[in-house]
Coordinates of N, CA and C and ligand atoms in Angstrom, one line a residue:
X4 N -16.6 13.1 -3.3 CA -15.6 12.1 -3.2 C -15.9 11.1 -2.0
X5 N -16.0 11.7 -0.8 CA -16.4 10.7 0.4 C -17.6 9.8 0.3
X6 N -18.5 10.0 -0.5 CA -19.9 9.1 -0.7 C -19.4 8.4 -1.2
X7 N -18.2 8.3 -2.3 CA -18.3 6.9 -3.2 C -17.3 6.1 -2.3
X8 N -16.2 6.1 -1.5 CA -15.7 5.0 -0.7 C -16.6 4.5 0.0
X9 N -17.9 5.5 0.8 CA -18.7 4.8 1.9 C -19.8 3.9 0.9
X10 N -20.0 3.6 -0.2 CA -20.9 3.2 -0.7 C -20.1 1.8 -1.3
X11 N -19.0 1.8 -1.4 CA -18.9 0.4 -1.7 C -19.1 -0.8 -0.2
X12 N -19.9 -1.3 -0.3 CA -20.3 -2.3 0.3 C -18.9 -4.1 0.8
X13 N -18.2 -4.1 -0.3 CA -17.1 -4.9 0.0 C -15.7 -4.9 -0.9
X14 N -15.0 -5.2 -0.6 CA -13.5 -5.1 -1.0 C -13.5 -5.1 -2.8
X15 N -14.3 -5.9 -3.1 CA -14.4 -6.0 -4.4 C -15.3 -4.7 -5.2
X16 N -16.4 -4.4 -4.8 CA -16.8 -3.3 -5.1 C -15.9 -2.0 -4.9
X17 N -15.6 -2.1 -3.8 CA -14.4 -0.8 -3.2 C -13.0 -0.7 -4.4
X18 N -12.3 -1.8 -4.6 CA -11.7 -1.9 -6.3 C -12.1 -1.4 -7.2
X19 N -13.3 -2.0 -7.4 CA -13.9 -1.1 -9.1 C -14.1 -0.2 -9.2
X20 N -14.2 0.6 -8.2 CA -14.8 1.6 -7.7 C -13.6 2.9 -7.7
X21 N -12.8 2.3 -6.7 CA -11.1 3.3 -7.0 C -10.9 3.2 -8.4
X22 N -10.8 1.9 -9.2 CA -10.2 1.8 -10.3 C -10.9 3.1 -11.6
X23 N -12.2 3.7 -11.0 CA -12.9 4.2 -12.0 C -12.8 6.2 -11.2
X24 N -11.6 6.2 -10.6 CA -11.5 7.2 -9.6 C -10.5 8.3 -10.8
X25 N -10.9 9.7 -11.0 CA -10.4 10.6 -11.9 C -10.2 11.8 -10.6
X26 N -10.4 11.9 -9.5 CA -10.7 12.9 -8.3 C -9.4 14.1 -9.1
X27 N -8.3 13.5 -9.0 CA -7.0 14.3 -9.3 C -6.3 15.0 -10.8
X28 N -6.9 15.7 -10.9 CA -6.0 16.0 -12.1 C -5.1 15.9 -12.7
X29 N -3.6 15.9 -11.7 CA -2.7 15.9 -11.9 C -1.8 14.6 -11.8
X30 N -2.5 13.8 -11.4 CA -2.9 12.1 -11.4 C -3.0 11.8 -12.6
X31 N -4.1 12.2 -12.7 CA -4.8 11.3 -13.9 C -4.0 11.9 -15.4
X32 N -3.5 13.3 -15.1 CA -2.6 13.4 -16.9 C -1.2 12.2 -16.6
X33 N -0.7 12.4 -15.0 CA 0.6 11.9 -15.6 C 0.4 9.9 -15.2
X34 N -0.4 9.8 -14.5 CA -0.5 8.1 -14.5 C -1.1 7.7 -16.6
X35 N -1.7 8.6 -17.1 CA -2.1 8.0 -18.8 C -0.5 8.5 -19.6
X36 N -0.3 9.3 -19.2 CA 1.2 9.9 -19.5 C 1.9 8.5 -19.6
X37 N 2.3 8.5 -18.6 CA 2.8 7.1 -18.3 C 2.5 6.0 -19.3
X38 N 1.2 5.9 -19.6 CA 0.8 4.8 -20.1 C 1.4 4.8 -21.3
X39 N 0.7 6.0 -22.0 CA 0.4 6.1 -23.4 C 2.4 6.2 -23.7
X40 N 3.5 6.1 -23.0 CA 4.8 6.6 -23.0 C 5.7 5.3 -23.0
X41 N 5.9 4.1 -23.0 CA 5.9 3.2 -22.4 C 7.0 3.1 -22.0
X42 N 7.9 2.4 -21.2 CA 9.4 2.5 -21.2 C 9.6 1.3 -22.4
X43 N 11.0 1.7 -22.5 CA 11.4 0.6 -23.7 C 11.2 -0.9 -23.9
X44 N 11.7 -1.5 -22.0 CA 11.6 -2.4 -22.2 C 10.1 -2.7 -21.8
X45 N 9.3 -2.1 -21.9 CA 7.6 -2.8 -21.9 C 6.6 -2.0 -22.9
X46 N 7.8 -1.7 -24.0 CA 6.8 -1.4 -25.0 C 6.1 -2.2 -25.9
X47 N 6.4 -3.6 -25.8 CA 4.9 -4.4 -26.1 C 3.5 -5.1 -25.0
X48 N 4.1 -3.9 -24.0 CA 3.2 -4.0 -22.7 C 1.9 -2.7 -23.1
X49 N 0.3 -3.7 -22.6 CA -0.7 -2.6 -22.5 C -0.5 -2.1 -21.3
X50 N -0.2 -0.8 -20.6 CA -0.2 -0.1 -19.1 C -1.5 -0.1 -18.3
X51 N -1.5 -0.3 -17.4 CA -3.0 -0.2 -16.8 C -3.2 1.1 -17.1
X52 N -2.7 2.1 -16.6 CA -2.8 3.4 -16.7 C -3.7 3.8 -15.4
X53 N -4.6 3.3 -14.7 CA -5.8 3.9 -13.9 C -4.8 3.5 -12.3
X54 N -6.1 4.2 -11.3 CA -5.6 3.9 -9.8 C -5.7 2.5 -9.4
X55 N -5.0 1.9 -9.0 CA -4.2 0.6 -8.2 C -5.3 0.4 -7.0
X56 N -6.0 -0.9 -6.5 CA -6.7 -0.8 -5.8 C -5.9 -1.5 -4.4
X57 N -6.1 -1.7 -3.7 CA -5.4 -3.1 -2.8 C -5.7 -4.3 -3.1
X58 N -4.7 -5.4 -2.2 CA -4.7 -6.5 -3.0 C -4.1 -7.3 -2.2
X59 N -5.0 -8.7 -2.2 CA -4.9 -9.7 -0.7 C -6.1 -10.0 -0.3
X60 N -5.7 -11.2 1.2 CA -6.9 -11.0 1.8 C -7.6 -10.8 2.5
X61 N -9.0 -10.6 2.1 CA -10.4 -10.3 2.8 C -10.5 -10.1 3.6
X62 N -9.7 -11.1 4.8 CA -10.2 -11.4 6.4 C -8.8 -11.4 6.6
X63 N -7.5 -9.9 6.5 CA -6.2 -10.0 6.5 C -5.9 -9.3 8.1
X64 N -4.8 -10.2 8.8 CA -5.2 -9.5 9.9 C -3.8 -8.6 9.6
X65 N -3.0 -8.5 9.0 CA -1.6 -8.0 8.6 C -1.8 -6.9 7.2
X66 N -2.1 -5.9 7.4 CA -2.1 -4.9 6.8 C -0.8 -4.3 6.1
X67 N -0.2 -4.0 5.0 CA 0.8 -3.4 4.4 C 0.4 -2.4 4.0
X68 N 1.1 -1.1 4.4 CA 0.8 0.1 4.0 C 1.4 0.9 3.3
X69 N 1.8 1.0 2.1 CA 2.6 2.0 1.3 C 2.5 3.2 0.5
X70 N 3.5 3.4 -0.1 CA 3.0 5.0 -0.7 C 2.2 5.1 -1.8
X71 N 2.4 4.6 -3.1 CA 1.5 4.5 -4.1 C 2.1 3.8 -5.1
X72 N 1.5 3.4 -6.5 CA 2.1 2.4 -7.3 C 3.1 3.5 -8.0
X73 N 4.0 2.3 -8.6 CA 5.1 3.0 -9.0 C 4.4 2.9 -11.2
X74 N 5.1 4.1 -10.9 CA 5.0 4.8 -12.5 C 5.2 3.2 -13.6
X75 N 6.0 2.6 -13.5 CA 5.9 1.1 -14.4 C 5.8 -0.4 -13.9
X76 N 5.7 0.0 -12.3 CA 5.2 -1.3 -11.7 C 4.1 -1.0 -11.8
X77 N 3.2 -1.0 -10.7 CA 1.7 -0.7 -10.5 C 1.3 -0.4 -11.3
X78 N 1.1 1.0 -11.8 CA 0.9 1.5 -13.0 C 1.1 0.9 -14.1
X79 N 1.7 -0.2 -14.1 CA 2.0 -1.0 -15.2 C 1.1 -1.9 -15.9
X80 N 1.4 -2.5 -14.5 CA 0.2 -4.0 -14.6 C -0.9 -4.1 -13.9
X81 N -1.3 -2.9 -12.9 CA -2.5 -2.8 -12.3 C -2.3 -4.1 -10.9
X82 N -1.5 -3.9 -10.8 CA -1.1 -5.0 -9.0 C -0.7 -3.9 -7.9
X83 N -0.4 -3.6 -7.5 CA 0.4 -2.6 -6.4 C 1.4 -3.5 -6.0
X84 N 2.8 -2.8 -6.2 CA 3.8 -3.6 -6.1 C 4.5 -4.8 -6.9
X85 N 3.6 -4.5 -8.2 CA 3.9 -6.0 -9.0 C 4.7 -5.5 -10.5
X86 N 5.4 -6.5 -10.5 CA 6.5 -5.8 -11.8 C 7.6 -4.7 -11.4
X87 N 7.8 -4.2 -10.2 CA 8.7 -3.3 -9.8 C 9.8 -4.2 -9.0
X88 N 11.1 -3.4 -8.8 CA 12.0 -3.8 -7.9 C 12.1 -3.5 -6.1
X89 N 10.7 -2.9 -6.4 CA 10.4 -3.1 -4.7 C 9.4 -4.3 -3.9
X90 N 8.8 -4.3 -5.2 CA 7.5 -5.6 -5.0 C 8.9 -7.0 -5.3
X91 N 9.7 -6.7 -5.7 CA 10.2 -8.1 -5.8 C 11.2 -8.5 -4.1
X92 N 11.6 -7.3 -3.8 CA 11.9 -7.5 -2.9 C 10.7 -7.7 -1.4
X93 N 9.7 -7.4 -1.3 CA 8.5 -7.4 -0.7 C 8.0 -8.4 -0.8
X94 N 7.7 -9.2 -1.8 CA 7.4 -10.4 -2.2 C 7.8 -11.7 -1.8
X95 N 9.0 -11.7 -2.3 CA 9.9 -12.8 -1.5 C 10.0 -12.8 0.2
X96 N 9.8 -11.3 0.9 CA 10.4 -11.6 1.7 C 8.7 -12.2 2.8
X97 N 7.6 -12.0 2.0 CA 6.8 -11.9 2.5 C 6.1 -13.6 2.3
X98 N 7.1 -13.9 1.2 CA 7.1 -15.9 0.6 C 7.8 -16.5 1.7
X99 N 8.7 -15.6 2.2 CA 9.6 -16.3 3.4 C 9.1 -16.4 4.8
X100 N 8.0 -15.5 5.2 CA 7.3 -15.7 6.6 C 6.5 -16.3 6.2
X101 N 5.5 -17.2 4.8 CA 4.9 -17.6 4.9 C 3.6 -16.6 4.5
X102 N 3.3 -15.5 4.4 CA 2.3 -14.9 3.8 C 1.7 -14.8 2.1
X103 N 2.9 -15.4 1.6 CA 2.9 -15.6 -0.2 C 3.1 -16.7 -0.2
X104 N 2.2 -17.4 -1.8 CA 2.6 -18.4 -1.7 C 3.3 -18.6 -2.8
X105 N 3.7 -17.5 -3.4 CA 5.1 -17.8 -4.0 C 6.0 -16.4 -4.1
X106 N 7.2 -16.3 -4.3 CA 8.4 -15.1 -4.0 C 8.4 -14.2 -5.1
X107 N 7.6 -14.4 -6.2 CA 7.6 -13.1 -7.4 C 5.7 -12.9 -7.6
X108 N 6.4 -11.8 -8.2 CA 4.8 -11.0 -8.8 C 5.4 -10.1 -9.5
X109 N 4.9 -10.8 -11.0 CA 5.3 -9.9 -12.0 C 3.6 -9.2 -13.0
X110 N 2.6 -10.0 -12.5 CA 1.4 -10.1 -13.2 C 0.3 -9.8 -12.9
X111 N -1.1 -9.4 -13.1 CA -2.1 -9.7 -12.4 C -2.8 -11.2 -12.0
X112 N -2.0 -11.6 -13.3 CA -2.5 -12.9 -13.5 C -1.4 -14.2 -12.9
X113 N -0.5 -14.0 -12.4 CA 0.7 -15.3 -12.3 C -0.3 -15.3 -11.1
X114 N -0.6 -15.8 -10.2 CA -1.1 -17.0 -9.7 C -1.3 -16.4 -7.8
X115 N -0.4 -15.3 -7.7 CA 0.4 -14.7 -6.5 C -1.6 -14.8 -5.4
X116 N -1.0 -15.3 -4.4 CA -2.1 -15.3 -3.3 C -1.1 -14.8 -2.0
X117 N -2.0 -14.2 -1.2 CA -1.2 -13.7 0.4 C -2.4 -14.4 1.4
X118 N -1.6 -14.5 2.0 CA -2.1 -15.1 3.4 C -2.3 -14.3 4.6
X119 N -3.4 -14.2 5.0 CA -3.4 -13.3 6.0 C -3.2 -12.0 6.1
X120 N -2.6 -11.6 4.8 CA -2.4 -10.0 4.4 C -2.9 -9.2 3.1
X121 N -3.1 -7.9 3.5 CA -3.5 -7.1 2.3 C -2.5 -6.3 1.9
X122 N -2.4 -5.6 1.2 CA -1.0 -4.2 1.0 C -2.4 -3.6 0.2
X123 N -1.7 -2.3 0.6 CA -2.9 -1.2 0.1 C -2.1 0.4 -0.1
X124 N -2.6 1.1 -0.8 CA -1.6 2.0 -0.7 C -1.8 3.5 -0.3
X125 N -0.9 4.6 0.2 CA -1.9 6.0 0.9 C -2.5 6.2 -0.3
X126 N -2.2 6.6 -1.4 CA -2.8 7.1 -2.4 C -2.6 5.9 -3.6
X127 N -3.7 6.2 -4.7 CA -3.3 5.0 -5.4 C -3.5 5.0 -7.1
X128 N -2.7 6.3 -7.3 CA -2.3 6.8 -8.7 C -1.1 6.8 -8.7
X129 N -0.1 6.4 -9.7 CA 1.2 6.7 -9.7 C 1.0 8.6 -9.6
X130 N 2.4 9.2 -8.6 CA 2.4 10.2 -8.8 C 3.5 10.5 -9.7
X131 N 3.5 11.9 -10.2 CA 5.1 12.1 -10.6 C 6.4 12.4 -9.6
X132 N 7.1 12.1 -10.1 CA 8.0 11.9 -9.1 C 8.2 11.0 -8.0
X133 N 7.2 10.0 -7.6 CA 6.8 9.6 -7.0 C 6.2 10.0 -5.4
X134 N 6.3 11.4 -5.7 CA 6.3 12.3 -4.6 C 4.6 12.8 -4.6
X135 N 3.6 12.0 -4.0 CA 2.5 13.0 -4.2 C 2.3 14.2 -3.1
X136 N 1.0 15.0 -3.6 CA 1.2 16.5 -2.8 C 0.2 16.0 -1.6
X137 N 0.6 16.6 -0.2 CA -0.5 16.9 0.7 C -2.3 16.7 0.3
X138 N -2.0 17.5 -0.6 CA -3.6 17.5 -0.8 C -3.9 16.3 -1.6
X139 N -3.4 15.8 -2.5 CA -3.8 14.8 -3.3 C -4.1 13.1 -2.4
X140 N -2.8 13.3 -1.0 CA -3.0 12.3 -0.3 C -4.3 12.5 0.4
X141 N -4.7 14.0 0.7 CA -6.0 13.9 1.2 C -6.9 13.5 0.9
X142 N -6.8 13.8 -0.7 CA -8.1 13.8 -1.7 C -8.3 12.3 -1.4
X143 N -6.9 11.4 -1.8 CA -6.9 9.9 -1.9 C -7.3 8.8 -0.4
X144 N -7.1 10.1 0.8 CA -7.7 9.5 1.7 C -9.2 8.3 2.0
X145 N -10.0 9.4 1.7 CA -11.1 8.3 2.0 C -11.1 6.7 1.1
X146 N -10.4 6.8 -0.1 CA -10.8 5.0 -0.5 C -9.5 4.3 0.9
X147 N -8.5 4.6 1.4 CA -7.5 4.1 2.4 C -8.7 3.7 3.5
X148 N -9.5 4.9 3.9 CA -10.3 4.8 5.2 C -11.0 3.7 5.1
X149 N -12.0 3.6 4.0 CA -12.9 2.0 3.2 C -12.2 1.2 3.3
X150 N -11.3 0.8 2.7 CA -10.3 0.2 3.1 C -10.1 -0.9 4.1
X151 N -9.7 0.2 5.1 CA -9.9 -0.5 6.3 C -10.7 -0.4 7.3
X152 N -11.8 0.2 6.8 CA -13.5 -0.1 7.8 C -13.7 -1.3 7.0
X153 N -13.9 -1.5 6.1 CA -14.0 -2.9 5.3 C -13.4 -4.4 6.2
X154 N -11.5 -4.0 6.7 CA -11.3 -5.3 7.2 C -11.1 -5.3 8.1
X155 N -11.8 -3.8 9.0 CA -11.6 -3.6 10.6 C -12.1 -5.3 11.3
X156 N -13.3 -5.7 10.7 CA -13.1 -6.8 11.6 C -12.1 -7.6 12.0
X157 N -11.0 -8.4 11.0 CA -10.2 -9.0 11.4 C -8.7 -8.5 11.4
X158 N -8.7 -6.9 11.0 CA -6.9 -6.4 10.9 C -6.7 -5.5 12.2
X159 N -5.7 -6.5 12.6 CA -5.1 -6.4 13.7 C -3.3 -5.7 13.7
X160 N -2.9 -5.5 12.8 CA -1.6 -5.0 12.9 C -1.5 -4.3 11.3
X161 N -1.1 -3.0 11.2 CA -0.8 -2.4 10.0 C 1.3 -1.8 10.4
X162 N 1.6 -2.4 8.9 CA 3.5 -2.1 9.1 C 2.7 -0.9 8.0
X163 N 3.6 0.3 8.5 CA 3.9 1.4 7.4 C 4.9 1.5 6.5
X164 N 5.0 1.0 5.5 CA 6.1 1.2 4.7 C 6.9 2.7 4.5
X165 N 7.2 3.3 5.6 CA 7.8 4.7 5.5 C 7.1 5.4 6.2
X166 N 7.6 7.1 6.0 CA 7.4 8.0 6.8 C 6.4 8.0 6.1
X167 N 5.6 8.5 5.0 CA 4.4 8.6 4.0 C 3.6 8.2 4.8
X168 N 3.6 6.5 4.6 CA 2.8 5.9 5.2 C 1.9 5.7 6.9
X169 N 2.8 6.0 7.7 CA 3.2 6.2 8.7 C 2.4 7.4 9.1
X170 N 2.3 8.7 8.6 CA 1.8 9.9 8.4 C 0.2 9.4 8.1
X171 N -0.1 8.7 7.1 CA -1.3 8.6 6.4 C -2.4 8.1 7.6
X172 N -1.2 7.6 8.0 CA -2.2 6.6 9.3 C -3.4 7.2 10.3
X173 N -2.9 8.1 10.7 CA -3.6 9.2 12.0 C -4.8 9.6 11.4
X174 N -5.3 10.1 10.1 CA -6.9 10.6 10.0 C -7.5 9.5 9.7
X175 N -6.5 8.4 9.1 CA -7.4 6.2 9.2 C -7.7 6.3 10.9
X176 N -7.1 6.4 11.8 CA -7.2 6.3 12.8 C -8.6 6.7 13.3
X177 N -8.4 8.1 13.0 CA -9.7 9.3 13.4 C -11.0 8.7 12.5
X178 N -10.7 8.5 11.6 CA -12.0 8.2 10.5 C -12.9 6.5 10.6
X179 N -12.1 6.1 10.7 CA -12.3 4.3 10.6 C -12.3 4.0 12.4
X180 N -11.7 4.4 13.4 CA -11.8 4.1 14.7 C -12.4 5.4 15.6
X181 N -12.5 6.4 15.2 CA -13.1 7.2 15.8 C -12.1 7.6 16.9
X182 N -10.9 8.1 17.1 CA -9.8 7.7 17.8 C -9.1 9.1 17.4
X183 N -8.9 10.0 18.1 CA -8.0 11.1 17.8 C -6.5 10.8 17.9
X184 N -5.6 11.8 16.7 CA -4.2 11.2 16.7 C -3.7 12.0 17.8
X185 N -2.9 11.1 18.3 CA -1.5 11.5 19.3 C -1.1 12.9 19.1
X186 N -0.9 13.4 20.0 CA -0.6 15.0 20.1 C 0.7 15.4 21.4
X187 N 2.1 14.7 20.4 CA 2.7 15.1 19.2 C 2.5 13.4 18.7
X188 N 2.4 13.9 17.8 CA 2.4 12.6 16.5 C 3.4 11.9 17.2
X189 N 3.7 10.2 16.9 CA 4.7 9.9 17.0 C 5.7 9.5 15.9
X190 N 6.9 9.6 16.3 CA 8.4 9.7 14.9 C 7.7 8.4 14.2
X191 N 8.3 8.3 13.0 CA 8.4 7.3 12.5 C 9.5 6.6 12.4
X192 N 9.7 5.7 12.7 CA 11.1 5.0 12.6 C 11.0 3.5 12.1
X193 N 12.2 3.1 12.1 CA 12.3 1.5 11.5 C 12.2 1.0 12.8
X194 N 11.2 -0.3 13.0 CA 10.8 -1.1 14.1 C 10.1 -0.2 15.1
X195 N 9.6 1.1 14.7 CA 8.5 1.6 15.7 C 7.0 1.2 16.1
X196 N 7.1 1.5 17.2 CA 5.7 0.6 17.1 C 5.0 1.5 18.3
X197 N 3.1 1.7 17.6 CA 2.5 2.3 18.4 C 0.6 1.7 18.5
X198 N 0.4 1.8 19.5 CA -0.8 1.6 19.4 C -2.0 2.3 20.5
X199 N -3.2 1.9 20.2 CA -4.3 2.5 21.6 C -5.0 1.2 21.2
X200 N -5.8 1.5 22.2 CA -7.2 0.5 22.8 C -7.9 0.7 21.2
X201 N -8.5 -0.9 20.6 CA -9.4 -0.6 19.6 C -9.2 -0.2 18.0
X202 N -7.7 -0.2 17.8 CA -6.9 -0.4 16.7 C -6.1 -1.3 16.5
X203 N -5.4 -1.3 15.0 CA -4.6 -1.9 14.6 C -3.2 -1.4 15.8
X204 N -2.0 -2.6 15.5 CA -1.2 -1.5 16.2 C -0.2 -1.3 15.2
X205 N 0.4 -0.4 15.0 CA 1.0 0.7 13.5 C 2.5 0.0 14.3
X206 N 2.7 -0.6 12.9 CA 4.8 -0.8 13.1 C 5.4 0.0 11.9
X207 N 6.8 0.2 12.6 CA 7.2 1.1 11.3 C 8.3 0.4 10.7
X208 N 8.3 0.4 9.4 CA 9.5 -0.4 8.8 C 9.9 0.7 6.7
X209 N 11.5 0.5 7.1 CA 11.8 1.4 6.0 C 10.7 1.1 4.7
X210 N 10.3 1.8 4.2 CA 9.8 1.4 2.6 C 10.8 0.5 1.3
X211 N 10.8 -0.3 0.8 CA 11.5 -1.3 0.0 C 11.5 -1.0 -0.8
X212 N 11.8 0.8 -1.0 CA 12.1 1.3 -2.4 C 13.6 0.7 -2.5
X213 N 14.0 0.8 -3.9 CA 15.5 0.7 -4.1 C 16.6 1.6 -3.5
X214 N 15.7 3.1 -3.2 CA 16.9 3.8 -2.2 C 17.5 3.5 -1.1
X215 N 16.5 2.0 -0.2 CA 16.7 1.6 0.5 C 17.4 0.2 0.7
X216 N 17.5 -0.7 -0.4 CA 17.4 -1.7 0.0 C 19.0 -1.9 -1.0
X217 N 19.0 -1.0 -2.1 CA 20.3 -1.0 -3.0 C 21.4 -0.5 -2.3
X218 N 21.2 0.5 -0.6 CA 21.8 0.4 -0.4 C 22.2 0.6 1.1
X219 N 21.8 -0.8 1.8 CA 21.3 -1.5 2.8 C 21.1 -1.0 3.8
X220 N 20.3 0.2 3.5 CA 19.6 0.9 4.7 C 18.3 -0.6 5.5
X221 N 18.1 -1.0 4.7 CA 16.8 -1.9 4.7 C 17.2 -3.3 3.7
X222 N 17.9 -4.2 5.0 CA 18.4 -6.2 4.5 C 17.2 -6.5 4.5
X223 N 17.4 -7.2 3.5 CA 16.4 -9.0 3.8 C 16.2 -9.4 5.6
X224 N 16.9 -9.3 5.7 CA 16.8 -9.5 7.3 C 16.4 -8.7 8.2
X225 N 16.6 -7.6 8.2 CA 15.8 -6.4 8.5 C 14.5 -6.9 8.3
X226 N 13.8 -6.7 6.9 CA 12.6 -6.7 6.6 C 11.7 -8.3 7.3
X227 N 12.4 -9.5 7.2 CA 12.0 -10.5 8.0 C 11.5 -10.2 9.1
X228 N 12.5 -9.7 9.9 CA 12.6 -9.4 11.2 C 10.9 -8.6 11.3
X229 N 10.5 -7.5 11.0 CA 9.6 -6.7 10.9 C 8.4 -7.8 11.0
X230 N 8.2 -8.5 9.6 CA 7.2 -9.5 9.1 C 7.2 -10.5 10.7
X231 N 8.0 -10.9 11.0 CA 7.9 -11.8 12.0 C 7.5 -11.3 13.2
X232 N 7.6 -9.8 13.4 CA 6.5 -9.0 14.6 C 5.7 -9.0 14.0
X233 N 5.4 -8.4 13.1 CA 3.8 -8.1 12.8 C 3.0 -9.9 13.0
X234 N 3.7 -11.0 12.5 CA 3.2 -12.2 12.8 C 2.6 -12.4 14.0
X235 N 3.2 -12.4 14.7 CA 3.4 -11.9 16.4 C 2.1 -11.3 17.0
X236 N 2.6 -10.2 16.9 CA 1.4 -8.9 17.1 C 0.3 -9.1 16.6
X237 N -0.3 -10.1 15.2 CA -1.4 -10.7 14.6 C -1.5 -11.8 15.4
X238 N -1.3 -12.5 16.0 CA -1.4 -13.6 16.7 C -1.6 -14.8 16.1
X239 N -0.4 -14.7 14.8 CA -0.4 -15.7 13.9 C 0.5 -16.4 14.5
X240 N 2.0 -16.3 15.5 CA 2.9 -16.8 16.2 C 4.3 -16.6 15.3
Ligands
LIG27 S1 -4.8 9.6 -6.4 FE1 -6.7 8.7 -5.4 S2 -8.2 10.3 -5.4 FE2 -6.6 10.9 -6.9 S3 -7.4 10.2 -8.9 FE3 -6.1 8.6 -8.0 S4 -7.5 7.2 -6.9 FE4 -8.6 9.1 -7.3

């Protein structure tokens, strides 16, 4: 598994590459599960069915880091974050600092560009439950690590969408910067912020699942607020 992240040569190869990724077993029955299952309202929908690669750009200095695609967003339409009710809230809020150039993503295809940002996810199979296991995040580690050796040159600030994420961070750290993690890790929290010499610097902000946002653990304003440090902290202003 580690040869084939180090061998893709650029973001676009590193895509086709995840997208052709079977590592998990228990992945791969329930993200086709999924597919082949459709929910009602997208049953004149084809499902991607496969792993979700990241998505943005190239030379992003603003990294989004989340947990994985959701069972009929991502998994849906093959976007990370697109077609779900967390991408819509992530979307807009991210049209509102100015990183989108427009407030929905329902498609691969509607037109959706980011500015200065990538979103990318720890692992990048819908899980069940949406809860994947320890190991599977490990397995799914090295395409994360590519990832971001890929846009170490220009990313300068990664937000973790949650504790998951937040977690995922420390062997990117170790693997992609050569940088041992903190010993004791540090909490994850909303608006935490940590960094060392030679990295991104890791902010923490709730994840835009609906548990959060339906019931306002995590405002629109909240989430602004976040985007406009990480702006900051990228030295975008
Ligand atoms: S979760 Fe990651 S490692 Fe596992 S099958 Fe999907 S892409 Fe591959």
């Amino acid at each position: 598994m580690a040869k084939r992240p180090a061998a893709a040569r650029g973001l676009p190869a590193l895509g086709a590459a995840i997208c052709r990724c079977r590592a998990c077993p228990r992945r791969v029955a329930w993200r086709e599960e999924v597919a082949a299952n459709r929910r009602a309202a997208f049953a004149d929908q084809e499902y991607w069915g496969r792993p979700v690669p990241g998505f943005g750009a190239s030379d992003a200095v603003i990294g989004l880091l989340g947990l994985a695609p959701a069972a009929h967003g991502g998994n849906r339409t093959g976007r990370i974050f697109t077609g779900d009710r967390s991408g819509d809230v992530l979307f807009a809020a991210l049209h509102r600092a100015g990183l989108a150039n427009q407030p929905t993503s329902v498609s691969r295809d509607d037109g959706l560009e980011l500015r200065h940002t990538r979103i990318f996810a720890s692992v990048r199979c819908a899980p069940p439950a949406n809860k994947p296991t320890p190991e599977e995040r490990d397995t799914c580690a090295p395409w994360l690590h590519r990832e971001v050796e890929l846009l170490r040159p220009t990313l300068r600030v990664v937000v973790a969408l949650g504790a998951f994420a937040w977690s995922a961070w420390w062997p990117t750290l170790q693997a992609v910067y050569g940088l041992a993690a903190p010993s004791p890790r540090p909490k994850f929290a909303h608006g935490a912020l940590w960094f060392a010499g030679g990295a991104p610097r890791l902010l923490g902000c709730y994840h835009v699942s609906q548990q959060n946002t339906f019931t306002g653990r995590l405002t629109p304003d909240m989430l602004d607020e976040v985007l406009s440090r990480a702006k900051t902290l990228a030295g975008l202003g």
